[in-house]
PDB file of C-alpha atoms in Angstrom:
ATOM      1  CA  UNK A1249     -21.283  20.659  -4.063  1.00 77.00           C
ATOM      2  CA  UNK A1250     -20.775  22.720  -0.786  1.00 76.00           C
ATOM      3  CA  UNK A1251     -24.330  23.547  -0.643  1.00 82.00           C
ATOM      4  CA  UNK A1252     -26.238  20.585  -0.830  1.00 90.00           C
ATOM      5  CA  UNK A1253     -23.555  19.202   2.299  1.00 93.00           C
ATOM      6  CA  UNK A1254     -24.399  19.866   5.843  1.00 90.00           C
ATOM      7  CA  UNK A1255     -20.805  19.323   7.114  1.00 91.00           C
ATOM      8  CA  UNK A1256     -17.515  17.906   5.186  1.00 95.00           C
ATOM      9  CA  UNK A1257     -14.632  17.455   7.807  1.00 96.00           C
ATOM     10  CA  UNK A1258     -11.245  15.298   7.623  1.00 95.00           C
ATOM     11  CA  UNK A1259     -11.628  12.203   9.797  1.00 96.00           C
ATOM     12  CA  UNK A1260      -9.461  12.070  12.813  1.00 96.00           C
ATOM     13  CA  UNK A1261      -5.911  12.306  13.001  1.00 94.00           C
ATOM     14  CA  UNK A1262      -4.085  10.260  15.600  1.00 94.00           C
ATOM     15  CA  UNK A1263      -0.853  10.996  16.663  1.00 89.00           C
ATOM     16  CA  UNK A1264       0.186   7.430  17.166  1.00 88.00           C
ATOM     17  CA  UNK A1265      -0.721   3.737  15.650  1.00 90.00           C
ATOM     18  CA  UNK A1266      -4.168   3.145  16.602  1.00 92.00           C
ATOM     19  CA  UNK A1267      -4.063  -0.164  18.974  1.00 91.00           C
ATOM     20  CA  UNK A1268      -6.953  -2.357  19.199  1.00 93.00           C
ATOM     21  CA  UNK A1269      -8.826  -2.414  22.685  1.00 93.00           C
ATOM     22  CA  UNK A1270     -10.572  -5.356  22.792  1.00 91.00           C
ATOM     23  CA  UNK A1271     -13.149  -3.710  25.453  1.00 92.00           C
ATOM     24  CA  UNK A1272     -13.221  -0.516  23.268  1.00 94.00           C
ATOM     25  CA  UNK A1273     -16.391   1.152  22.457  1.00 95.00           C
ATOM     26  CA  UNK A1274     -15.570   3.010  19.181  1.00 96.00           C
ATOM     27  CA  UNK A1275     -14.669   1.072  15.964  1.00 96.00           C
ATOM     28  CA  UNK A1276     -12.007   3.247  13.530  1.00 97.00           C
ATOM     29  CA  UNK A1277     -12.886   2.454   9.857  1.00 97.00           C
ATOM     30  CA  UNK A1278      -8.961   2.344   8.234  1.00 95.00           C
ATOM     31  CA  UNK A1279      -8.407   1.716   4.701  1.00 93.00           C
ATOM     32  CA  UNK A1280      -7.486  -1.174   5.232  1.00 94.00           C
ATOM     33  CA  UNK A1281     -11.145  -2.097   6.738  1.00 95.00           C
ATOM     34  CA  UNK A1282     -12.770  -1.747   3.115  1.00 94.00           C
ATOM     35  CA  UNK A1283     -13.607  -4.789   0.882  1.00 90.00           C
ATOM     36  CA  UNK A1284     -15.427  -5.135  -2.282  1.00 85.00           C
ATOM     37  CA  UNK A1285     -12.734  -2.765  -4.249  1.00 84.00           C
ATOM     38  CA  UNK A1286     -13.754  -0.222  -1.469  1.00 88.00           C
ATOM     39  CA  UNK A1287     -17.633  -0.401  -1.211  1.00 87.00           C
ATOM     40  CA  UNK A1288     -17.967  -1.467   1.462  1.00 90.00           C
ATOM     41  CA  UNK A1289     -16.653  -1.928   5.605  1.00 93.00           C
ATOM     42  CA  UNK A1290     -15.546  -5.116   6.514  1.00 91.00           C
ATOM     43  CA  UNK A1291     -16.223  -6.361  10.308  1.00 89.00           C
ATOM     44  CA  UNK A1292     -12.642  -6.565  11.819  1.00 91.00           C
ATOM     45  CA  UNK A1293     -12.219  -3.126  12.737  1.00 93.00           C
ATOM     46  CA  UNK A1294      -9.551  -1.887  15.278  1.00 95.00           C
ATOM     47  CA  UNK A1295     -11.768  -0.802  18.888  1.00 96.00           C
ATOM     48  CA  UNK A1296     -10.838   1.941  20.921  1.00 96.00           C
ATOM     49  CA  UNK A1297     -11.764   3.608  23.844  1.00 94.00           C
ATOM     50  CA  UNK A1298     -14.626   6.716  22.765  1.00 93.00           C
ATOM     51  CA  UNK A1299     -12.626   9.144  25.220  1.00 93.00           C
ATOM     52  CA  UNK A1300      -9.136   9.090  22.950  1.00 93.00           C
ATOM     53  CA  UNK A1301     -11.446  10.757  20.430  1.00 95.00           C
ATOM     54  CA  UNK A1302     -13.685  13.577  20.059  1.00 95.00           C
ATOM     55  CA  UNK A1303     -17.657  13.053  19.364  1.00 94.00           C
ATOM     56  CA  UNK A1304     -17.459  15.573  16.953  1.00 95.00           C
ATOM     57  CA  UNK A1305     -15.800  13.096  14.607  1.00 96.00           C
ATOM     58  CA  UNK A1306     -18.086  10.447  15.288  1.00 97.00           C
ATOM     59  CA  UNK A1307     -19.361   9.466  12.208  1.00 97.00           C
ATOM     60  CA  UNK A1308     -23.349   9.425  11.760  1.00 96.00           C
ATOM     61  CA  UNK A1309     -25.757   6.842   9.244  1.00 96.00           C
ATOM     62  CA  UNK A1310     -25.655   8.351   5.891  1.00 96.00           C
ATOM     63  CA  UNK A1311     -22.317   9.945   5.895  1.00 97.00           C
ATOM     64  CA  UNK A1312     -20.144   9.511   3.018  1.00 97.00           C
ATOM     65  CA  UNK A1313     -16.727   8.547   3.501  1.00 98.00           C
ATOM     66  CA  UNK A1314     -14.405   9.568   0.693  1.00 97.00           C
ATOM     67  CA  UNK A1315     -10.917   8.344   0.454  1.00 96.00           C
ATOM     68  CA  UNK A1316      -9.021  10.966   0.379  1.00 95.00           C
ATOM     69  CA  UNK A1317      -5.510   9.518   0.207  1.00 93.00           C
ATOM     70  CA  UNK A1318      -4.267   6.999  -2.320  1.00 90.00           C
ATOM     71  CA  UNK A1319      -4.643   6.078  -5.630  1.00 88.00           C
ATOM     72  CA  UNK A1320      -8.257   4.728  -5.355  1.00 91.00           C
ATOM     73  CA  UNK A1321     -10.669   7.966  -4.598  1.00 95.00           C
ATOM     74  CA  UNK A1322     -13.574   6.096  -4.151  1.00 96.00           C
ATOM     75  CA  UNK A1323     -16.704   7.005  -1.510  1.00 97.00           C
ATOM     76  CA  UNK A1324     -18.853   4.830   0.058  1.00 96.00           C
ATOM     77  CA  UNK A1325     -21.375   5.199   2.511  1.00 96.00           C
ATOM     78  CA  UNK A1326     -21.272   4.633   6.290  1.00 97.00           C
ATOM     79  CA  UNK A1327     -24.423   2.494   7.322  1.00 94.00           C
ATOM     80  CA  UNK A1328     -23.418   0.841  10.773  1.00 91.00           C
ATOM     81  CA  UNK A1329     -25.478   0.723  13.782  1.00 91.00           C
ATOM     82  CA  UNK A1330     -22.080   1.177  15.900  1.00 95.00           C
ATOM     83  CA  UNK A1331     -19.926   3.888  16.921  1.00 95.00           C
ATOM     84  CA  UNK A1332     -17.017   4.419  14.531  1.00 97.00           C
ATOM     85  CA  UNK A1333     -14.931   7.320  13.367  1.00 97.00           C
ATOM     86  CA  UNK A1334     -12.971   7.411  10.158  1.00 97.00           C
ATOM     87  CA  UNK A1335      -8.754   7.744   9.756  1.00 96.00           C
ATOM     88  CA  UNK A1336      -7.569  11.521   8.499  1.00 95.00           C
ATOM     89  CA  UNK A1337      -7.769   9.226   5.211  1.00 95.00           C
ATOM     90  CA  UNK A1338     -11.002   9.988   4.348  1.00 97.00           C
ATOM     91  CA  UNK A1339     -13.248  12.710   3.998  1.00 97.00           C
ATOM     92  CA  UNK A1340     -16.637  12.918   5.846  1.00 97.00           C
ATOM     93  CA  UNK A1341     -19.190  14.284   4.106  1.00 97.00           C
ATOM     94  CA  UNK A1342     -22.287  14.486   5.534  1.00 96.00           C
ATOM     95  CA  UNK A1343     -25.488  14.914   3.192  1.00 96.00           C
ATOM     96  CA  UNK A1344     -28.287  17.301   3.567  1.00 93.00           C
ATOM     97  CA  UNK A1345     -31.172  14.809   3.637  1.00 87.00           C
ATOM     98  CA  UNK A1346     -33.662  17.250   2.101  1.00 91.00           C
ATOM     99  CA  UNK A1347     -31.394  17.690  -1.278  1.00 94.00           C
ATOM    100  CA  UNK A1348     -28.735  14.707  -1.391  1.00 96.00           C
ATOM    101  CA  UNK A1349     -29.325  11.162  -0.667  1.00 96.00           C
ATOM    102  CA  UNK A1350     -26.028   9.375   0.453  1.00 96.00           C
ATOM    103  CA  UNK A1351     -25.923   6.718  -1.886  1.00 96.00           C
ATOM    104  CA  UNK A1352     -26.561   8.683  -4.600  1.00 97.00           C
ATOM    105  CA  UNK A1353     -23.327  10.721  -3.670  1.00 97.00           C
ATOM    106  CA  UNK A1354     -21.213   7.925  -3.343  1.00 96.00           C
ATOM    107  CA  UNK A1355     -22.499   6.601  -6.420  1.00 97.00           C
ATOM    108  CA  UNK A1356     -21.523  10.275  -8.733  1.00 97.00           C
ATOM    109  CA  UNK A1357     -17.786  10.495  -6.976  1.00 97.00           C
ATOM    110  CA  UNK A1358     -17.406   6.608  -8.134  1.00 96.00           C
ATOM    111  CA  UNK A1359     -18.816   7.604 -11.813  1.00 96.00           C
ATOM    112  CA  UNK A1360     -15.784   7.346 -13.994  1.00 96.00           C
ATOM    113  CA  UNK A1361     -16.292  11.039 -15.561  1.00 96.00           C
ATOM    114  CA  UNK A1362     -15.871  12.117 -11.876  1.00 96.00           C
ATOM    115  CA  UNK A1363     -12.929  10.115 -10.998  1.00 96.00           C
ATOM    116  CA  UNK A1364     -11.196  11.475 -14.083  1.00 95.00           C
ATOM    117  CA  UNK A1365     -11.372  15.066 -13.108  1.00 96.00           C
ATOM    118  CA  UNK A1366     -10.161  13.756  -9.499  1.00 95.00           C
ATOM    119  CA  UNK A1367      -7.289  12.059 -11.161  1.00 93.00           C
ATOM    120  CA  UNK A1368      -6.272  15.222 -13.136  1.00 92.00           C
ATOM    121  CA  UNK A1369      -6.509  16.872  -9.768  1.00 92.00           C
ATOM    122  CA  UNK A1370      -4.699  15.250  -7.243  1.00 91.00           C
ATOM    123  CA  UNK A1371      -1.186  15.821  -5.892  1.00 90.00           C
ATOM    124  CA  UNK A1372       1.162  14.473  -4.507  1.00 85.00           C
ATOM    125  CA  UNK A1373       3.958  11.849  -5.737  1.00 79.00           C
ATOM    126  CA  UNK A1374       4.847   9.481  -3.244  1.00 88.00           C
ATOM    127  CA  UNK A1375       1.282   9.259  -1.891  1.00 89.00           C
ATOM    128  CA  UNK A1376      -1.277  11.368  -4.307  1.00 91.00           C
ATOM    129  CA  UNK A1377      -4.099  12.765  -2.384  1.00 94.00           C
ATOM    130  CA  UNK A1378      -7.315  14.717  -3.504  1.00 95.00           C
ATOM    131  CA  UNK A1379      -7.361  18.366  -1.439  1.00 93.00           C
ATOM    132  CA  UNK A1380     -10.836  19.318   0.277  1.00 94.00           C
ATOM    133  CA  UNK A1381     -10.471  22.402  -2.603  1.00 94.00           C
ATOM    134  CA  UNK A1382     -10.943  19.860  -5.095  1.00 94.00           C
ATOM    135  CA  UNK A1383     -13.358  17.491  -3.448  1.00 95.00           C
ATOM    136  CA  UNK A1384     -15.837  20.643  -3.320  1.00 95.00           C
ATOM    137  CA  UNK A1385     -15.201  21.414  -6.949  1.00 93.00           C
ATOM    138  CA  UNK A1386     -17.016  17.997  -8.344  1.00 95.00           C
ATOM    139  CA  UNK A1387     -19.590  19.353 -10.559  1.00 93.00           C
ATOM    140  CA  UNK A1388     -22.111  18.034  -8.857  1.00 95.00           C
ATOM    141  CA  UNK A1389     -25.485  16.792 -10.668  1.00 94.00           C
ATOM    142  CA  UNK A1390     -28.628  17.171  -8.126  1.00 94.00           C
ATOM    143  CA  UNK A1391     -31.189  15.563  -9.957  1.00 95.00           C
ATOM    144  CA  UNK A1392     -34.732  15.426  -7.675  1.00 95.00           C
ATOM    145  CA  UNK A1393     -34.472  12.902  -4.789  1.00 96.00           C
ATOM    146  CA  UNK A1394     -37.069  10.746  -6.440  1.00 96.00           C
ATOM    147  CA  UNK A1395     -34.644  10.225  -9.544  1.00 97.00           C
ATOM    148  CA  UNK A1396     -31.580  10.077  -6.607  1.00 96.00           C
ATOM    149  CA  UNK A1397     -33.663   7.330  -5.092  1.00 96.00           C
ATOM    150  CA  UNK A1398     -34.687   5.726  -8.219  1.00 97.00           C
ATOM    151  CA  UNK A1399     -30.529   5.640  -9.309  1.00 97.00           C
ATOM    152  CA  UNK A1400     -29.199   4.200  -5.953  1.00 95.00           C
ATOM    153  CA  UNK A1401     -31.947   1.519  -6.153  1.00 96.00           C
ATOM    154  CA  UNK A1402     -30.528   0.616  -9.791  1.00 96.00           C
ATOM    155  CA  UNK A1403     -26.866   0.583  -8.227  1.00 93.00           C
ATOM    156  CA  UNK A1404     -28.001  -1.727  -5.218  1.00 92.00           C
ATOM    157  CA  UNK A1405     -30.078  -3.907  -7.387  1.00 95.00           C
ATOM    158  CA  UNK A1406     -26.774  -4.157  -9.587  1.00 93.00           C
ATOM    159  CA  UNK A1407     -24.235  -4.739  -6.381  1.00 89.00           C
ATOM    160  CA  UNK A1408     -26.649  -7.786  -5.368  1.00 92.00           C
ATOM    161  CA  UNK A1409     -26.760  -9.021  -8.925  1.00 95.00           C
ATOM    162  CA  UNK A1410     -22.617  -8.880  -9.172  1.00 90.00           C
ATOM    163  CA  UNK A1411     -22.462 -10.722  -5.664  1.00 89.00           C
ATOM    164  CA  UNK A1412     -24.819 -13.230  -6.930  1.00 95.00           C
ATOM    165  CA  UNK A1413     -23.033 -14.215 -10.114  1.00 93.00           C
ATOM    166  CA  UNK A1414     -19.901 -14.040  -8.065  1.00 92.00           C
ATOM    167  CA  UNK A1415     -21.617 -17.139  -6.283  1.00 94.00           C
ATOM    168  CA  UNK A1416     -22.728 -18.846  -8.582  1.00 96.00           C
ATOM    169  CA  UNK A1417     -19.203 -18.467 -10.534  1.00 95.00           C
ATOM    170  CA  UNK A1418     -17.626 -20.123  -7.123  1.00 95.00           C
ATOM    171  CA  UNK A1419     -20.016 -22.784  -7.049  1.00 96.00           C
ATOM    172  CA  UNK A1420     -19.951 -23.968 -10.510  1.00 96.00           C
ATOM    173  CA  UNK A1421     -15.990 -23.947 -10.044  1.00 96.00           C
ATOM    174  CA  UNK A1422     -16.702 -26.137  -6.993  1.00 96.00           C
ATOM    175  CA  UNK A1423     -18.745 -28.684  -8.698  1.00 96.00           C
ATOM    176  CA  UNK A1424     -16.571 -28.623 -12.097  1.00 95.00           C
ATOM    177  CA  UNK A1425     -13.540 -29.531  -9.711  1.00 95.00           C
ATOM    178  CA  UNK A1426     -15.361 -32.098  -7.761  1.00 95.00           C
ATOM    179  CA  UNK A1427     -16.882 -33.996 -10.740  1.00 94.00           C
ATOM    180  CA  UNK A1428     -13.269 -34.048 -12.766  1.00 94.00           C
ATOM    181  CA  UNK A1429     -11.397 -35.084  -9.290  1.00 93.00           C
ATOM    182  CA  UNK A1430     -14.248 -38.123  -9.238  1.00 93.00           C
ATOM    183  CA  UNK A1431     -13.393 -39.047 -12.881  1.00 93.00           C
ATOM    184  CA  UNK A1432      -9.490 -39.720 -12.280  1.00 93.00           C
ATOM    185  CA  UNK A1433     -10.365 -41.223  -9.171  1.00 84.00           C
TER     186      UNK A1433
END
């Protein structure tokens, strides 16, 4: 997998809880930021000032953030238009555009055949964790971009579809309860 990735770091460690600056500058994506069983960032992020942190780590559009840490080793991709760096929780991995497309990588790490062999993998007891070692030894498949393009279209297409029914499950619960609270009343 190594070389179709232009850089795969460790997000940042900080040496103390991160506290939220409300005039910070730099947003630090926490495991406890992700929603959608871990597909995505939600929008109540902890701020920080950008000088408590290197730029190296900031992350850029298109990186893939990996948990690294935990039971769930999911990836998803980083898409804001905001500063942000990632917890030591995660891997960064950072695509080469020519050969990888980001949501195609995300999408093969979440692939159930992958996250087997990550399961087998990981160590740890308390708090299992997936090494960088074995991170890099995902048999990658590197289909042509075109097909990489043509499969993260499929999986967005399929993410708007399961947010849709998961509307339109809410709001026929809404109406069900309504109409059987107007009969008894």
């Amino acid at each position: 997998m190594k070389e179709v990735l232009e850089k795969v770091m460790t997000g940042y460690s900080f040496r103390t809880k991160v506290k939220h600056d409300a005039s910070g500058d730099l947003a630090v994506i926490q495991m406890k930021d992700l929603e959608e069983h871990y597909q995505k960032i939600g929008n109540q992020m902890t701020m920080i000032s950008s000088s408590e942190v290197p730029s190296k780590y900031y992350l850029q559009k298109g990186d893939v953030l990996f948990i690294a840490k935990g039971a769930n080793n999911y990836a998803l991709v980083f898409n804001g238009d905001y500063r942000a760096v990632a917890t030591s929780a995660f891997f960064v991995l950072r695509p080469s555009r020519t050969q990888l497309i980001p949501e195609y990588l995300a999408w093969f790490i979440n692939q159930n055949s992958t996250q087997r062999f990550l399961e087998e993998k990981r160590s740890g007891t308390y708090i299992p964790s997936v090494n960088k070692k074995t991170l890099m030894s995902i048999n990658l498949k590197c289909p042509s971009i075109e097909k990489q393009k043509q499969i993260a279209q499929i999986v967005q297409l399929s993410k708007k579809e399961q947010q849709i029914y998961s509307r339109l499950k809410e709001s026929k619960k809404l109406i069900l309860d309504t109409l059987l609270q107007n009969a008894i009343n």
